[in-house]
XYZ file of C-alpha atoms in Angstrom:
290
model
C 0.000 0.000 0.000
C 1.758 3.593 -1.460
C 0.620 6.306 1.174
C 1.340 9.835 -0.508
C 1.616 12.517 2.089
C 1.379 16.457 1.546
C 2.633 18.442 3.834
C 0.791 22.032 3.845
C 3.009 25.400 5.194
C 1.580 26.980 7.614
C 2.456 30.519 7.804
C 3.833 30.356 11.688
C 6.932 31.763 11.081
C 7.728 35.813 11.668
C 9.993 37.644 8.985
C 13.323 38.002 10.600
C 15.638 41.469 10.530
C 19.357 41.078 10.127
C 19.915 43.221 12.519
C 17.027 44.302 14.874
C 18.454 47.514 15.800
C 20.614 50.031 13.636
C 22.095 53.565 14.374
C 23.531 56.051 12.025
C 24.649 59.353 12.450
C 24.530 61.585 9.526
C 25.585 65.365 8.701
C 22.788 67.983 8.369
C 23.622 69.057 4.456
C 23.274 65.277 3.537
C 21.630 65.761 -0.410
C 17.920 64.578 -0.459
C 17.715 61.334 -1.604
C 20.749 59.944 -0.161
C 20.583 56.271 1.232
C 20.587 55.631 4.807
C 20.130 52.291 5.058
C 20.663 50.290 2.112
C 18.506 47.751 0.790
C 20.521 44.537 2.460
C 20.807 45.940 5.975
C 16.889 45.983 6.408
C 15.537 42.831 4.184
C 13.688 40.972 6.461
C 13.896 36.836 5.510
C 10.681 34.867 6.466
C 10.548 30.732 6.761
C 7.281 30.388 5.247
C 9.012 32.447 1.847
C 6.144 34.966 2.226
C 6.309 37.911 0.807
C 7.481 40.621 3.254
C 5.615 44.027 3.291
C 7.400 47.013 4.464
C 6.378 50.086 6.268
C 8.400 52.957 8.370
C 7.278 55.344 10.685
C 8.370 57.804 13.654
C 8.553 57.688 17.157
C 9.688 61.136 17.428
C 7.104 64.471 17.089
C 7.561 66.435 14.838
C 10.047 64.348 12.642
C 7.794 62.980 10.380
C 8.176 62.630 6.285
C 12.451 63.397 6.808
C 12.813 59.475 5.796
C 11.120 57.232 3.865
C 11.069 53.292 2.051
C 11.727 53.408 -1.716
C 8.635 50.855 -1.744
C 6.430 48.727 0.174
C 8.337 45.624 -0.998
C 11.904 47.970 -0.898
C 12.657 48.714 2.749
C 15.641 50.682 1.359
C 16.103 53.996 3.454
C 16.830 57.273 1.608
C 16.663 60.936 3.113
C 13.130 62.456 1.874
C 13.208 65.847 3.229
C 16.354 68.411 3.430
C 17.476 68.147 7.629
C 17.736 71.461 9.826
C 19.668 70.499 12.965
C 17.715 73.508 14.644
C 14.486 71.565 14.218
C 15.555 68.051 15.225
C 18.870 66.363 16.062
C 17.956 63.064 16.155
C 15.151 60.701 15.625
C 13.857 57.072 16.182
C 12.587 55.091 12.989
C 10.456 51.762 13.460
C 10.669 49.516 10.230
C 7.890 47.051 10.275
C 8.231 43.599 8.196
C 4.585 41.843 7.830
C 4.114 38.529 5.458
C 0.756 40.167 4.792
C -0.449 43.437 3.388
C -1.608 45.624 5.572
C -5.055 45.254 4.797
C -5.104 41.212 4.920
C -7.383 40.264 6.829
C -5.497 37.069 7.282
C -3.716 36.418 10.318
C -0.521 38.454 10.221
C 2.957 37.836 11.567
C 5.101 41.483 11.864
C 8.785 42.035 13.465
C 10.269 45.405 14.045
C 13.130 47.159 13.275
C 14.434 50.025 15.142
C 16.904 52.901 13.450
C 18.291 55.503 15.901
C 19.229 58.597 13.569
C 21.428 61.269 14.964
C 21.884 64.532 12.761
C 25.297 66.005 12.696
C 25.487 70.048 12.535
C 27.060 70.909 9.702
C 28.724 74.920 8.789
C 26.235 76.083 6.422
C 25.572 79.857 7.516
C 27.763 82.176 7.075
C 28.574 84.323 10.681
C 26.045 86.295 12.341
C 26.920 89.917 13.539
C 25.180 90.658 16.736
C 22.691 91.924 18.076
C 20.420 90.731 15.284
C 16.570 89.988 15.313
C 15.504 86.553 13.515
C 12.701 86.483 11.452
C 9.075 84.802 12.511
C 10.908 82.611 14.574
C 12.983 81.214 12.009
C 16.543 80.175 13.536
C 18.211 80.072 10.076
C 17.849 83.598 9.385
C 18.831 86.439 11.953
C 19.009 90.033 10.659
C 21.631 92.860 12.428
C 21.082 96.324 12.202
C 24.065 98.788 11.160
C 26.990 99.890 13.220
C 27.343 103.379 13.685
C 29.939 105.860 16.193
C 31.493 109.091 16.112
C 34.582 111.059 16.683
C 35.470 114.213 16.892
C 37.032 116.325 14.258
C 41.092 117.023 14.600
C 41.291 114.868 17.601
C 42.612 111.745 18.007
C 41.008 108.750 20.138
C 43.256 105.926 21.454
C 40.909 103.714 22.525
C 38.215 101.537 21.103
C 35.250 103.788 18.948
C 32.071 103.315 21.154
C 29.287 102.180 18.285
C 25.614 101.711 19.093
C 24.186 99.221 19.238
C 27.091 97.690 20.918
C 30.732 96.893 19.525
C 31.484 94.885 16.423
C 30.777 91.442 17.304
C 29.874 88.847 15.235
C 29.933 84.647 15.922
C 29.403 81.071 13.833
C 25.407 80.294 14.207
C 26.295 76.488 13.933
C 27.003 76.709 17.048
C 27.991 72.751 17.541
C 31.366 74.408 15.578
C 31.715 78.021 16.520
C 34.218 78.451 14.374
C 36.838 81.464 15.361
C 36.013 84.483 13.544
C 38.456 87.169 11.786
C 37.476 90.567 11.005
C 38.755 93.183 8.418
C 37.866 96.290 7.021
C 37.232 96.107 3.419
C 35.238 99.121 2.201
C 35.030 102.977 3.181
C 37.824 103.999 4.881
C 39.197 106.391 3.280
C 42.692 107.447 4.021
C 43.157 104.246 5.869
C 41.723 106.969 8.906
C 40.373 103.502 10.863
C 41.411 99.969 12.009
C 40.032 97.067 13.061
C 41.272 94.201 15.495
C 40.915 90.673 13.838
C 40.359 88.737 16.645
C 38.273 91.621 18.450
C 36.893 93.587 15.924
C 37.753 96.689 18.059
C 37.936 99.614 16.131
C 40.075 102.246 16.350
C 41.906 105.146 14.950
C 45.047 105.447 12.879
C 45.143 109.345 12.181
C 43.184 112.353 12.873
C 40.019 113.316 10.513
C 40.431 116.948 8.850
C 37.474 116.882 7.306
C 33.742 116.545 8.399
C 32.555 114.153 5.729
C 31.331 110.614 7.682
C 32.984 107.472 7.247
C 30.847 104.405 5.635
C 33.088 101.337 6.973
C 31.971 98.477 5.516
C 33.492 95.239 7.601
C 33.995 91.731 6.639
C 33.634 88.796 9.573
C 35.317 85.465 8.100
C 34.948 81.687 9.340
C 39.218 80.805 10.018
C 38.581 77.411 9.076
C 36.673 78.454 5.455
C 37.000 81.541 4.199
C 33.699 81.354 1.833
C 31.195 81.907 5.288
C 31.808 85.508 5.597
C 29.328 88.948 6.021
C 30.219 92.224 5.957
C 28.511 94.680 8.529
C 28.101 98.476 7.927
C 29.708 100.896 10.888
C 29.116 104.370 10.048
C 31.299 107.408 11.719
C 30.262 110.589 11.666
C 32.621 113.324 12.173
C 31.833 116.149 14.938
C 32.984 119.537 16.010
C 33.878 118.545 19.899
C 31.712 120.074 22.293
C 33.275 121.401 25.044
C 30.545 123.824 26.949
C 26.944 122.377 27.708
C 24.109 124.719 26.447
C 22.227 127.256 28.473
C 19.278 129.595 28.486
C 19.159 132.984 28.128
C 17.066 133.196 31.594
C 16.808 131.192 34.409
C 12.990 131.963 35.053
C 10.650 132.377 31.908
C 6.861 133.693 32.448
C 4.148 133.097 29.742
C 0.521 134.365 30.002
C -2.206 132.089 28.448
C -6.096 132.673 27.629
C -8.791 130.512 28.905
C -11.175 128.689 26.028
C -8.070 128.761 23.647
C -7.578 125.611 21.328
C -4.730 123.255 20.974
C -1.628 124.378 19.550
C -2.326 128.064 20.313
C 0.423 130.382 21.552
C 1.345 131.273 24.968
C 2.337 135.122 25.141
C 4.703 136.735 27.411
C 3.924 137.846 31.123
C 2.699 141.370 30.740
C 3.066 141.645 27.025
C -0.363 139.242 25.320
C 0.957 140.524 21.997
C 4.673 138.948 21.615
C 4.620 134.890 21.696
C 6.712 133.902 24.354
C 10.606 132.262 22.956
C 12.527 129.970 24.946
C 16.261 130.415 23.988
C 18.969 128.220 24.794
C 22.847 129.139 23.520
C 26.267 127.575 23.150
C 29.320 128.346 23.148
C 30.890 125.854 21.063
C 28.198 127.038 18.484
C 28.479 131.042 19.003
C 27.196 131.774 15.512
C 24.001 129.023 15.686
């Protein structure tokens, strides 16, 4: 008696990772469309010789649609969206491997994958010069306002110009570098009247101003270790007459008469005289002629 026997697979067997957990750490200009994980690293193998169904998603807010699957059957990684290491530094990525769609409503045997992601800053801003005000909120973009100081005319100043709003200062917004930063006047000065300290970006005088006309500086801040992330800054100097008496009134006590029912903006009239508007004076003597 021949007894043929057929022996059925039964799909109790879970698709199996190579490796159940993987970590990469990646820089923040990495070109969309890069791989992350290749194709081999994440193939899940199943005993049954199912057909494995991919799918990836996030654990981490606010992270999601940065990395994707070329295809439900291709659990190759690639870089979807362009990275910002001011929005997120790292992430967690769950692979799942099923050996039914998603939508089978056959039983269904899944295994996980896990992919720790960590985003390495990389220099791609050129230097900020500070105090600057970023815009909406946005950390990529900060905008500084122009330098500006004054000296007098024929006189020459030793120490560092005092600018508003503060001295030239400028730093490396990837801050995870913070590269050193150089400074050097490059436009507007005229006469080679001014200076400025690399490492400081202190600015003083070399020479005396003869004339009145202001100074337009216009002054470069370069990245030491690449010379390509630089700004340049405006600093303007006007040139003043030094004032060496403080104004004064011509009268210590002034006495005005006004009219009751009058409207706004009407004139007050000297004490004693309602026909002469009243004048408040005040003189110096640095300005005799004014």
């Amino acid at each position: 008696l021949q007894i043929l026997v057929t022996i059925l697979n039964e799909n109790d067997n879970s698709p199996v990772f190579p490796k159940p957990n993987i970590t990469r750490q990646i820089p923040e200009d990495t070109e969309v469309d890069t791989v992350i994980v290749a194709r081999e690293e994440v193939t899940a193998t199943d005993a049954d010789l199912d057909t494995i169904y991919y799918e990836l998603t996030t654990t981490v807010q606010n992270t999601d649609g940065y990395f994707a699957i070329r295809g439900v059957n291709n659990p190759e990684i690639y870089l979807q969206t362009a990275l910002d290491y001011d929005k997120f530094n790292s992430t967690t990525l769950l692979l799942y491997a099923r050996d039914r769609p998603v939508t089978s409503p056959e039983p269904t045997n899944t295994t996980t994958a896990t992919i720790t992601i960590t985003i390495k800053q990389s220099d791609t801003r050129a230097p900020w010069f500070l105090p600057c005000t970023q815009l909406n909120n946005d950390t990529s973009v900060c905008i500084s306002s122009p330098y500006s100081g004054r000296v007098n005319i024929s006189e020459m100043s030793t120490d560092p110009l005092l600018l508003e709003p503060g001295p030239i200062h400028a730093v490396d917004p990837d801050y995870t570098i913070s590269d050193r930063i150089v400074y050097r006047i490059v436009g507007g000065n005229t006469n080679e009247v001014f200076s400025v300290d690399a490492d400081t970006g202190n600015l003083t005088m070399n020479k005396i101003v003869t004339s009145s006309d202001s100074f337009l500086l216009q002054v470069m801040a370069t990245q030491v270790s690449n010379v390509r992330k630089y700004s340049v800054a405006t600093v303007e100097i006007k040139v003043i007459t030094k004032s060496n008496f403080p104004p004064y009134f011509e009268k210590g006590v002034y006495n005005g008469t006004v009219f009751v029912g009058l409207p706004q903006r009407s004139f007050v009239y000297q004490a004693g005289d309602p026909s002469t508007p009243l004048v408040i004076t005040a003189m110096d003597q640095d300005f005799p002629d004014v």
